[in-house]
Short mmCIF file of C-alpha atoms and ligand atoms in Angstrom, two decimals:
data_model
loop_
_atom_site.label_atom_id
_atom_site.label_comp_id
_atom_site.label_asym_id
_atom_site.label_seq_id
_atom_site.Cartn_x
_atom_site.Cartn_y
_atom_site.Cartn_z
CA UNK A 18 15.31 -8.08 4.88
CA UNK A 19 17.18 -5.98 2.12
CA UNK A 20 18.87 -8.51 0.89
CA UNK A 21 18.32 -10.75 -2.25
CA UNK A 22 14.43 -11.50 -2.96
CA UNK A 23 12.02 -13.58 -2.24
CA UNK A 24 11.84 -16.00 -5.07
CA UNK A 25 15.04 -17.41 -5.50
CA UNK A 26 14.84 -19.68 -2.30
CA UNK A 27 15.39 -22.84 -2.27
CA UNK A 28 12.44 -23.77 -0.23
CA UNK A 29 9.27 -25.36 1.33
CA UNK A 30 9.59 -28.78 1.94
CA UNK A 31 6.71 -29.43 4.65
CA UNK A 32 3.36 -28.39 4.52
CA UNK A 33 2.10 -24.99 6.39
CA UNK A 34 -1.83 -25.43 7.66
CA UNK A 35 -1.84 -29.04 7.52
CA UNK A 36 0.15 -31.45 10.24
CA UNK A 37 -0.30 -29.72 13.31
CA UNK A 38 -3.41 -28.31 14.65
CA UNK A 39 -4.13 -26.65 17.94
CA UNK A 40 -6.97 -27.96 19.75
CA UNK A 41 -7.51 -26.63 22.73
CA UNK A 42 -4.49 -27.82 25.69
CA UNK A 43 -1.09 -29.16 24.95
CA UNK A 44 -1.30 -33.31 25.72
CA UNK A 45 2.19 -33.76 27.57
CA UNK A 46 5.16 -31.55 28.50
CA UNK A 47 8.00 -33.91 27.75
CA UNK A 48 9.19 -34.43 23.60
CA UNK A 49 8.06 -37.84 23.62
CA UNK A 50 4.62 -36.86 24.31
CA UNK A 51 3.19 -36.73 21.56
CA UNK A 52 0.12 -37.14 19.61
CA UNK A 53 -1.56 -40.26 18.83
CA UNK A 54 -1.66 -42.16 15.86
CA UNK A 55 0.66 -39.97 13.65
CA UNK A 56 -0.71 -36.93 14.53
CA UNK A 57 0.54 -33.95 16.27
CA UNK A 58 -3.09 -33.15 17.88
CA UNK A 59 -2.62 -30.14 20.56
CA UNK A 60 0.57 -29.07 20.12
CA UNK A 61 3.27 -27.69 17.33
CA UNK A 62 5.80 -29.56 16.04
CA UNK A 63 8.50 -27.71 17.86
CA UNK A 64 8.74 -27.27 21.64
CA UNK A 65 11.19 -24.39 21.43
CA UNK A 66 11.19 -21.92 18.46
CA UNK A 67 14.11 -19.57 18.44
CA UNK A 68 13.13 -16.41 16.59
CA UNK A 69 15.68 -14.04 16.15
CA UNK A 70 16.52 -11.25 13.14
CA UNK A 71 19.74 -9.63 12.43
CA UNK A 72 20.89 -6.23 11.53
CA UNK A 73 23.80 -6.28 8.84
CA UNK A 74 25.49 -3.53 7.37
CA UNK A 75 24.05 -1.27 4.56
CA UNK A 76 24.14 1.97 2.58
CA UNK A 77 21.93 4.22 1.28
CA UNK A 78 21.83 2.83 -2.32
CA UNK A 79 20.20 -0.81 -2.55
CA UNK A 80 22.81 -2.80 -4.33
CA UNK A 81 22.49 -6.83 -4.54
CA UNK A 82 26.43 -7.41 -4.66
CA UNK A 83 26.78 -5.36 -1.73
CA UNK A 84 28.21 -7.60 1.09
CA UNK A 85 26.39 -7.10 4.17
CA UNK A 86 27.69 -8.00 7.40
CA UNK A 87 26.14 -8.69 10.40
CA UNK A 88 25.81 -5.92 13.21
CA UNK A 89 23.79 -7.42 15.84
CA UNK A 90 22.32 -10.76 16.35
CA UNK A 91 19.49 -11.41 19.03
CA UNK A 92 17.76 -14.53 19.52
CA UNK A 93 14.18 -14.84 21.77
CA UNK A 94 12.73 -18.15 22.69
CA UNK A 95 9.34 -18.59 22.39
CA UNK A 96 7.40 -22.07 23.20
CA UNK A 97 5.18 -24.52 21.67
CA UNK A 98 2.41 -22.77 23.48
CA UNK A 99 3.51 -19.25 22.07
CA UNK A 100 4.66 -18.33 25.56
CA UNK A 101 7.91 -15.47 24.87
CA UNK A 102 10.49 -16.33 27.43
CA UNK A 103 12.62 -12.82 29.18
CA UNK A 104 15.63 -15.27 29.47
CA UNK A 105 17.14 -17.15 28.25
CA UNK A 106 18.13 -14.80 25.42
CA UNK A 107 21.13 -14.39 23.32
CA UNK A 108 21.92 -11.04 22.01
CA UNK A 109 25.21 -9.72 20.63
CA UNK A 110 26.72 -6.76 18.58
CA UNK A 111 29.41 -7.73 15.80
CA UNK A 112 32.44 -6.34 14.69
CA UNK A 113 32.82 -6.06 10.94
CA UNK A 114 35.52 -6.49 8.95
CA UNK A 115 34.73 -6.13 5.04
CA UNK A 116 32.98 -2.29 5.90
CA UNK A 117 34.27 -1.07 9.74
CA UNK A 118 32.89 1.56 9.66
CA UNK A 119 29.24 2.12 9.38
CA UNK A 120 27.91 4.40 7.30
CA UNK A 121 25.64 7.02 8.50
CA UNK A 122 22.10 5.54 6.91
CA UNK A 123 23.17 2.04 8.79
CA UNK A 124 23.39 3.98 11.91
CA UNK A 125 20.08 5.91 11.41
CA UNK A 126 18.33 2.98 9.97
CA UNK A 127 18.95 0.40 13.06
CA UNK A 128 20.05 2.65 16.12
CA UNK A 129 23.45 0.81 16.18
CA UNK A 130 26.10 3.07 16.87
CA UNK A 131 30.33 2.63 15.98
CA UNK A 132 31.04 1.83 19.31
CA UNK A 133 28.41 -1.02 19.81
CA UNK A 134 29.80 -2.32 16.56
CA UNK A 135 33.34 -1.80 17.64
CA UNK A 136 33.80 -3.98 20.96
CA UNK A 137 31.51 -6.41 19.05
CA UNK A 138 32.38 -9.83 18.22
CA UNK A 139 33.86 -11.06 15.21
CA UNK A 140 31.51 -13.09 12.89
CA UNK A 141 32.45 -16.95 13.83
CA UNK A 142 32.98 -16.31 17.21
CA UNK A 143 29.35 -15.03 17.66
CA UNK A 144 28.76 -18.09 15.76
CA UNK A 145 30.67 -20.28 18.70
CA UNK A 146 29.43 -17.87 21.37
CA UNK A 147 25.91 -19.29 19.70
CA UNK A 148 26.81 -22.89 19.48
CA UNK A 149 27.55 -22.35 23.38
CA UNK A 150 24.58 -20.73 23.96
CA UNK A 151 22.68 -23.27 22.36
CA UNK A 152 24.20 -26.46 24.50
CA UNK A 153 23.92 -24.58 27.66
CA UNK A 154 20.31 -24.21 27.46
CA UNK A 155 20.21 -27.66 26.01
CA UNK A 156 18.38 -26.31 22.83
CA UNK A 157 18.41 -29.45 19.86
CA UNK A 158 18.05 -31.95 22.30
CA UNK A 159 15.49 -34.89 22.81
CA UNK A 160 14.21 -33.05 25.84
CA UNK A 161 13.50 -29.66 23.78
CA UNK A 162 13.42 -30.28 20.48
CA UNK A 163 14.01 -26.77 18.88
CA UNK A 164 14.16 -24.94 15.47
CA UNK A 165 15.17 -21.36 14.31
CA UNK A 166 12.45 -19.26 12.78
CA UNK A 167 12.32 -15.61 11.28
CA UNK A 168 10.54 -13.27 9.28
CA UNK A 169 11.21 -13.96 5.67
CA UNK A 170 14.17 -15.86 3.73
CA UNK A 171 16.78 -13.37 4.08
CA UNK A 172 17.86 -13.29 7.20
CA UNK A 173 19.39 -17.30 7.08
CA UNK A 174 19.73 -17.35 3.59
CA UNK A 175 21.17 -13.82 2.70
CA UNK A 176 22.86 -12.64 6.18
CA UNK A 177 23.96 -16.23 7.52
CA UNK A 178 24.48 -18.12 4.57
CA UNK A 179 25.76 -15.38 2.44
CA UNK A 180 29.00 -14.21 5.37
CA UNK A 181 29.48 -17.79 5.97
CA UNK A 182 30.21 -18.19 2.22
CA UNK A 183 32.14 -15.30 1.92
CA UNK A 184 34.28 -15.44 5.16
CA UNK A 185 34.65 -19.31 4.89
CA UNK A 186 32.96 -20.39 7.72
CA UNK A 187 31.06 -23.52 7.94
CA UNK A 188 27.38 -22.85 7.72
CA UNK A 189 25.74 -23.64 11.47
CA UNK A 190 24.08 -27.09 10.96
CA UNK A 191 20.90 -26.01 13.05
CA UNK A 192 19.57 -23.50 10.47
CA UNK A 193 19.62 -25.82 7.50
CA UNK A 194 16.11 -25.51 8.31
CA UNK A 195 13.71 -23.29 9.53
CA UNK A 196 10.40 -21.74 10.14
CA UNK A 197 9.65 -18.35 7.40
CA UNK A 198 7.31 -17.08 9.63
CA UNK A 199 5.98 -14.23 7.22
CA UNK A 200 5.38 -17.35 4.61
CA UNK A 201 3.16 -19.11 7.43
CA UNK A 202 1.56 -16.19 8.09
CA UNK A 203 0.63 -15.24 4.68
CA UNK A 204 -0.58 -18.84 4.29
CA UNK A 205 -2.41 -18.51 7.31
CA UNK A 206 -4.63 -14.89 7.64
CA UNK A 207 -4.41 -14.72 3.45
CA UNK A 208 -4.35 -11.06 4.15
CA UNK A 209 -1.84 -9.70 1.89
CA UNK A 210 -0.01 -7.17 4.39
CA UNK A 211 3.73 -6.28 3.78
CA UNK A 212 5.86 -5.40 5.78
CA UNK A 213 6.84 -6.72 9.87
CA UNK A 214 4.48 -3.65 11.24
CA UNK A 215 1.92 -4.53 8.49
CA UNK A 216 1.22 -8.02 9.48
CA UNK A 217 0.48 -7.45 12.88
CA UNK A 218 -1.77 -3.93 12.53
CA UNK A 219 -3.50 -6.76 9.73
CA UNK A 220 -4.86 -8.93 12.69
CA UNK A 221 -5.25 -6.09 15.09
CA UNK A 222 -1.83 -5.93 16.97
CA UNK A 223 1.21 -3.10 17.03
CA UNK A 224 4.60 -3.27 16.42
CA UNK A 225 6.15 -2.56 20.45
CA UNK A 226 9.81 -0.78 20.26
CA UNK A 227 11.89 0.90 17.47
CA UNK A 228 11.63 -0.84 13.56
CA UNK A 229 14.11 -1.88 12.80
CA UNK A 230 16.07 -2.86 15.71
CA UNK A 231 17.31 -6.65 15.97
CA UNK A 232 16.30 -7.40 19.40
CA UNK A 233 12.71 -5.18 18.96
CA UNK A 234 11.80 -6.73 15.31
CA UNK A 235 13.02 -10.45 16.77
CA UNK A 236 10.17 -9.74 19.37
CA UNK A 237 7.57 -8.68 17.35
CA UNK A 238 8.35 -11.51 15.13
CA UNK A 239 7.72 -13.62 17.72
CA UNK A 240 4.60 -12.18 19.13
CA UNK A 241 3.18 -12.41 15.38
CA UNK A 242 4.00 -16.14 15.65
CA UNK A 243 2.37 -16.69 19.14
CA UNK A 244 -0.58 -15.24 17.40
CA UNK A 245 -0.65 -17.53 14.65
CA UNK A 246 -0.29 -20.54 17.12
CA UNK A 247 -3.44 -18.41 19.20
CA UNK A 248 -5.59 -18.71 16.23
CA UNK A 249 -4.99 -21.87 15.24
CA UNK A 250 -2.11 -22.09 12.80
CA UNK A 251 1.24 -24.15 12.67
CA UNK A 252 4.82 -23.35 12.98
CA UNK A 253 6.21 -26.11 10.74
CA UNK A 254 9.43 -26.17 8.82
CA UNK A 255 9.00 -24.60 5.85
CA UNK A 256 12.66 -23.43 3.96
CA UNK A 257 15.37 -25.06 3.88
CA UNK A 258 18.81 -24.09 2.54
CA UNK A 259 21.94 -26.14 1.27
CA UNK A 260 20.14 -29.29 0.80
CA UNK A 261 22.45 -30.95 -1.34
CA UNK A 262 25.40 -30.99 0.79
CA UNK A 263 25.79 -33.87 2.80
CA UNK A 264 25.60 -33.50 6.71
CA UNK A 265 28.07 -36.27 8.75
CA UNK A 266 26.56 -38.86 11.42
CA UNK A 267 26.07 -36.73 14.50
CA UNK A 268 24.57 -33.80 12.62
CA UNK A 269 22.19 -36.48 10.92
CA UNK A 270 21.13 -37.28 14.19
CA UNK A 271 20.60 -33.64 15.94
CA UNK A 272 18.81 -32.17 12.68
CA UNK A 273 16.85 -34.69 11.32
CA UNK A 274 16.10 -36.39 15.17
CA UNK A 275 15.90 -33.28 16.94
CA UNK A 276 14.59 -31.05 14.64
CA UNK A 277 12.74 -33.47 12.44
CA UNK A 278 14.21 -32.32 9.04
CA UNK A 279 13.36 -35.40 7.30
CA UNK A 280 14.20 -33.40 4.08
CA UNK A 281 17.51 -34.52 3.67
CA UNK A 282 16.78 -38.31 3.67
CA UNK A 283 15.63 -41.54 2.09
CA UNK A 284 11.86 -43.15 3.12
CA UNK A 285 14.32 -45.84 3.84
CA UNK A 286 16.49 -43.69 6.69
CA UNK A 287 13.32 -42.26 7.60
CA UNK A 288 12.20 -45.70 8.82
CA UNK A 289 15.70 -46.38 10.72
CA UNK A 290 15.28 -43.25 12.78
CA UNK A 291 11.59 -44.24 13.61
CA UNK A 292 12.14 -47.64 14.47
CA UNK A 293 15.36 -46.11 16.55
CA UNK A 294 13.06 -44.10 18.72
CA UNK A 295 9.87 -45.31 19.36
CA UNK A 296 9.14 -42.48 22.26
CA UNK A 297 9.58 -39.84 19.21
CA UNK A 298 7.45 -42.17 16.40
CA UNK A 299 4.15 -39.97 16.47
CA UNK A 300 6.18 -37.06 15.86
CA UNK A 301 8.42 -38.36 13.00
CA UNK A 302 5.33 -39.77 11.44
CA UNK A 303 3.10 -36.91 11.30
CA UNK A 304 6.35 -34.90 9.81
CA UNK A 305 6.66 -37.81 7.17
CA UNK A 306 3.10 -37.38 6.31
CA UNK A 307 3.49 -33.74 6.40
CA UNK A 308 6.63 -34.46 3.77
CA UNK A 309 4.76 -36.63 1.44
CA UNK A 310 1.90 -34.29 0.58
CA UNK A 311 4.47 -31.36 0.04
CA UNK A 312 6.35 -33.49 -2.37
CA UNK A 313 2.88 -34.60 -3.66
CA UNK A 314 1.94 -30.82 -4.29
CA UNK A 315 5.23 -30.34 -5.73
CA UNK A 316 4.78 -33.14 -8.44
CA UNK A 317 1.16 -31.58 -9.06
CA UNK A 318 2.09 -28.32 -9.62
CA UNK A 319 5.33 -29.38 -11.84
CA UNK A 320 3.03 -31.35 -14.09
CA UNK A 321 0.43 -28.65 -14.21
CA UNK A 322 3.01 -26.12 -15.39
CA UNK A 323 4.22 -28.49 -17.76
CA UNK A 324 0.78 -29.93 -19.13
CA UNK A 325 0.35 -25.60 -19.61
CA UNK A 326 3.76 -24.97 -21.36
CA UNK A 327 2.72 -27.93 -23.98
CA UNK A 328 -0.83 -26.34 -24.49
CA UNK A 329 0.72 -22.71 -25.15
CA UNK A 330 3.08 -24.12 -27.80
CA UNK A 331 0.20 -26.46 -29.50
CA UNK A 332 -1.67 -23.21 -29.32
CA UNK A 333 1.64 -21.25 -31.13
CA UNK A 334 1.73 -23.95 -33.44
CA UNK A 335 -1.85 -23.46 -34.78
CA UNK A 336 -1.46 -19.63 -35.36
CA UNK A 337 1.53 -20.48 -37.29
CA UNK A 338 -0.72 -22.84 -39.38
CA UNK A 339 -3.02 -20.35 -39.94
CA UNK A 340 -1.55 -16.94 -39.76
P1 AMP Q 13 15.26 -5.78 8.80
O1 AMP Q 13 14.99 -7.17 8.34
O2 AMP Q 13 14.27 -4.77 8.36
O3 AMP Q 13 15.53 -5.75 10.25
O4 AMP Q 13 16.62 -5.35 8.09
C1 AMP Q 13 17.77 -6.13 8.18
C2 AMP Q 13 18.89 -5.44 7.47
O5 AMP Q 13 18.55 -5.23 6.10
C3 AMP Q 13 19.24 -4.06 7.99
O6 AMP Q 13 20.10 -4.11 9.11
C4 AMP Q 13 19.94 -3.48 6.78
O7 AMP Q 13 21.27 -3.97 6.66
C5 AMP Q 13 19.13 -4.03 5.63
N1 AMP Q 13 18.06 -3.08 5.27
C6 AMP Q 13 16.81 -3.03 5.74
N2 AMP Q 13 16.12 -2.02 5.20
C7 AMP Q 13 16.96 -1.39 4.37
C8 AMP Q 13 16.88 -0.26 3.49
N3 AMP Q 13 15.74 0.45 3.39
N4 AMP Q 13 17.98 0.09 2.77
C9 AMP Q 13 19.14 -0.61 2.87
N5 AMP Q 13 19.27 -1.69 3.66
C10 AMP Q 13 18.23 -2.07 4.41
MG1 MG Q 14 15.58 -6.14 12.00
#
């Protein structure tokens, strides 16, 4: 979580605490289940949340332009139900290229050692090993509709997004969006803790393993989202990165069918992909709905700020007058 901070994101498109709502039993195992009416009664919006958290390269001196590289990547499945899965799992050490060699506080700080790092993978092919991973298990389908989700921006934005830019690869199309489970959290239990350890000893639980560790902290992470979906909350989309750029046919489909990212598109395409697949219409409703009061709250708090800006200078103006 180093990396960058929190307020440059390019973010929050659906709404956290409203849209989905636990009540008491899921209503149907398969995707098309779904609630009734619109709404996504009983269940989150995701049947599969993949929660993992990377460890990059670092030194000892905080430096924004430093270029950190990814060391390890683990990924742990938890379901709709908050139910952590033991397998399938992904977890991989990388090789990197920009720094090879780690430097002692990088060692000390995540456990990873040279030779871990050394008969690692290279950056895109963990990326491929991923995309393999991924179809295997059938994850972005219509059977398990899926989404990525970690603690805080950085870890897509910064670490992903950042050594895809730099190393030319193309940016993975499944973590356009995702779920910031530290922002849901914060909007759920209003408690103010920092920190991974922090938020769970907050609502009475303990961080299990060594911090930080990928695999350890991608655990935790998830049991802190379990809990949230335990006492009520929901695991919605809420960042999004590279919105502008333009995603072809079949990636149209998988994100915004599969993972319901109706950021990206028109009311217009919206309505296509509804009327396309009736079995799935609760579920891209409720997410529309979910849409239109974020943009809603948007517009609100745009004009506020604005309607306060023209106040403070009205106000600047009188002194003027009279000073
Ligand atoms: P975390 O999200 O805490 O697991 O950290 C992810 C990555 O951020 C680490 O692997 C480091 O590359 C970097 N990082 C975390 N904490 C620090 C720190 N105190 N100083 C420098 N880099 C850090
Ligand atoms: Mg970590």
């Amino acid at each position: 979580m180093a990396a960058g901070s929190d307020d440059a994101q390019e973010a929050v498109v659906f709404g956290t605490g409203s849209g989905a709502r636990r009540s008491g039993s899921r209503d149907g195992g398969s995707a098309s289940g779904g609630g009734q009416g619109g709404e996504l009664e009983g269940r989150q919006p995701y049947d599969y949340y993949l929660v993992f958290d990377v460890e990059a390269t670092c030194e000892a001196e905080r430096n924004s332009k430093y270029p950190h590289e990814i060391i390890e990547f683990p990924v742990v499945v938890m379901t709709g139900e908050g139910e952590i899965l033991e397998s399938p799992r992904f977890h991989t050490y990388l090789k990197p290229t920009t720094n090879p060699i780690l430097s002692e506080f990088c060692t000390e700080l995540t456990g990873i050692t040279q030779d871990q790092v050394d008969a690692g993978m290279g950056f895109e092919e963990m990326l491929h090993a991923l995309d393999a991973w991924l179809d295997d298990n059938e994850f972005f389908t219509a059977a398990k509709p899926t989404v990525f989700a970690c603690d805080g921006p950085w870890d897509v934005r910064d670490f992903v997004a950042g050594e895809c830019k730099r190393k030319r690869v193309e940016f993975p199309w499944y973590m356009r969006s995702w779920v910031d489970i530290r922002h849901t959290y914060h909007r759920h239990y209003r408690n103010g803790a920092r920190r991974l350890n922090g938020m769970l000893e907050a609502i009475g639980m303990e961080f299990e393993g060594r911090e930080p560790s990928g695999m350890d902290d991608a655990i935790n992470i998830a049991r802190l989202a379990s809990a949230i979906i335990r006492d009520g909350g929901s695991l919605a989309v809420n960042r999004v990165v590279d919105r502008r750029r333009a995603l072809d046919d079949d990636q149209v489909s998988r994100v915004l069918f599969y993972s319901y990212d109706f950021a990206t598109i028109s009311d217009f395409a919206a309505d296509e992909l509804i009327a396309a697949h009736p079995a799935h219409a609760p579920r891209l409703q409720a997410f529309r709905v979910a849409r239109a009061a974020a943009a809603k709250a948007t517009h609100l708090a745009k004009t506020r700020k604005q309607q306060a800006r023209r106040n403070a200078k009205r106000k600047r103006g009188k002194h003027k007058k009279h000073g």
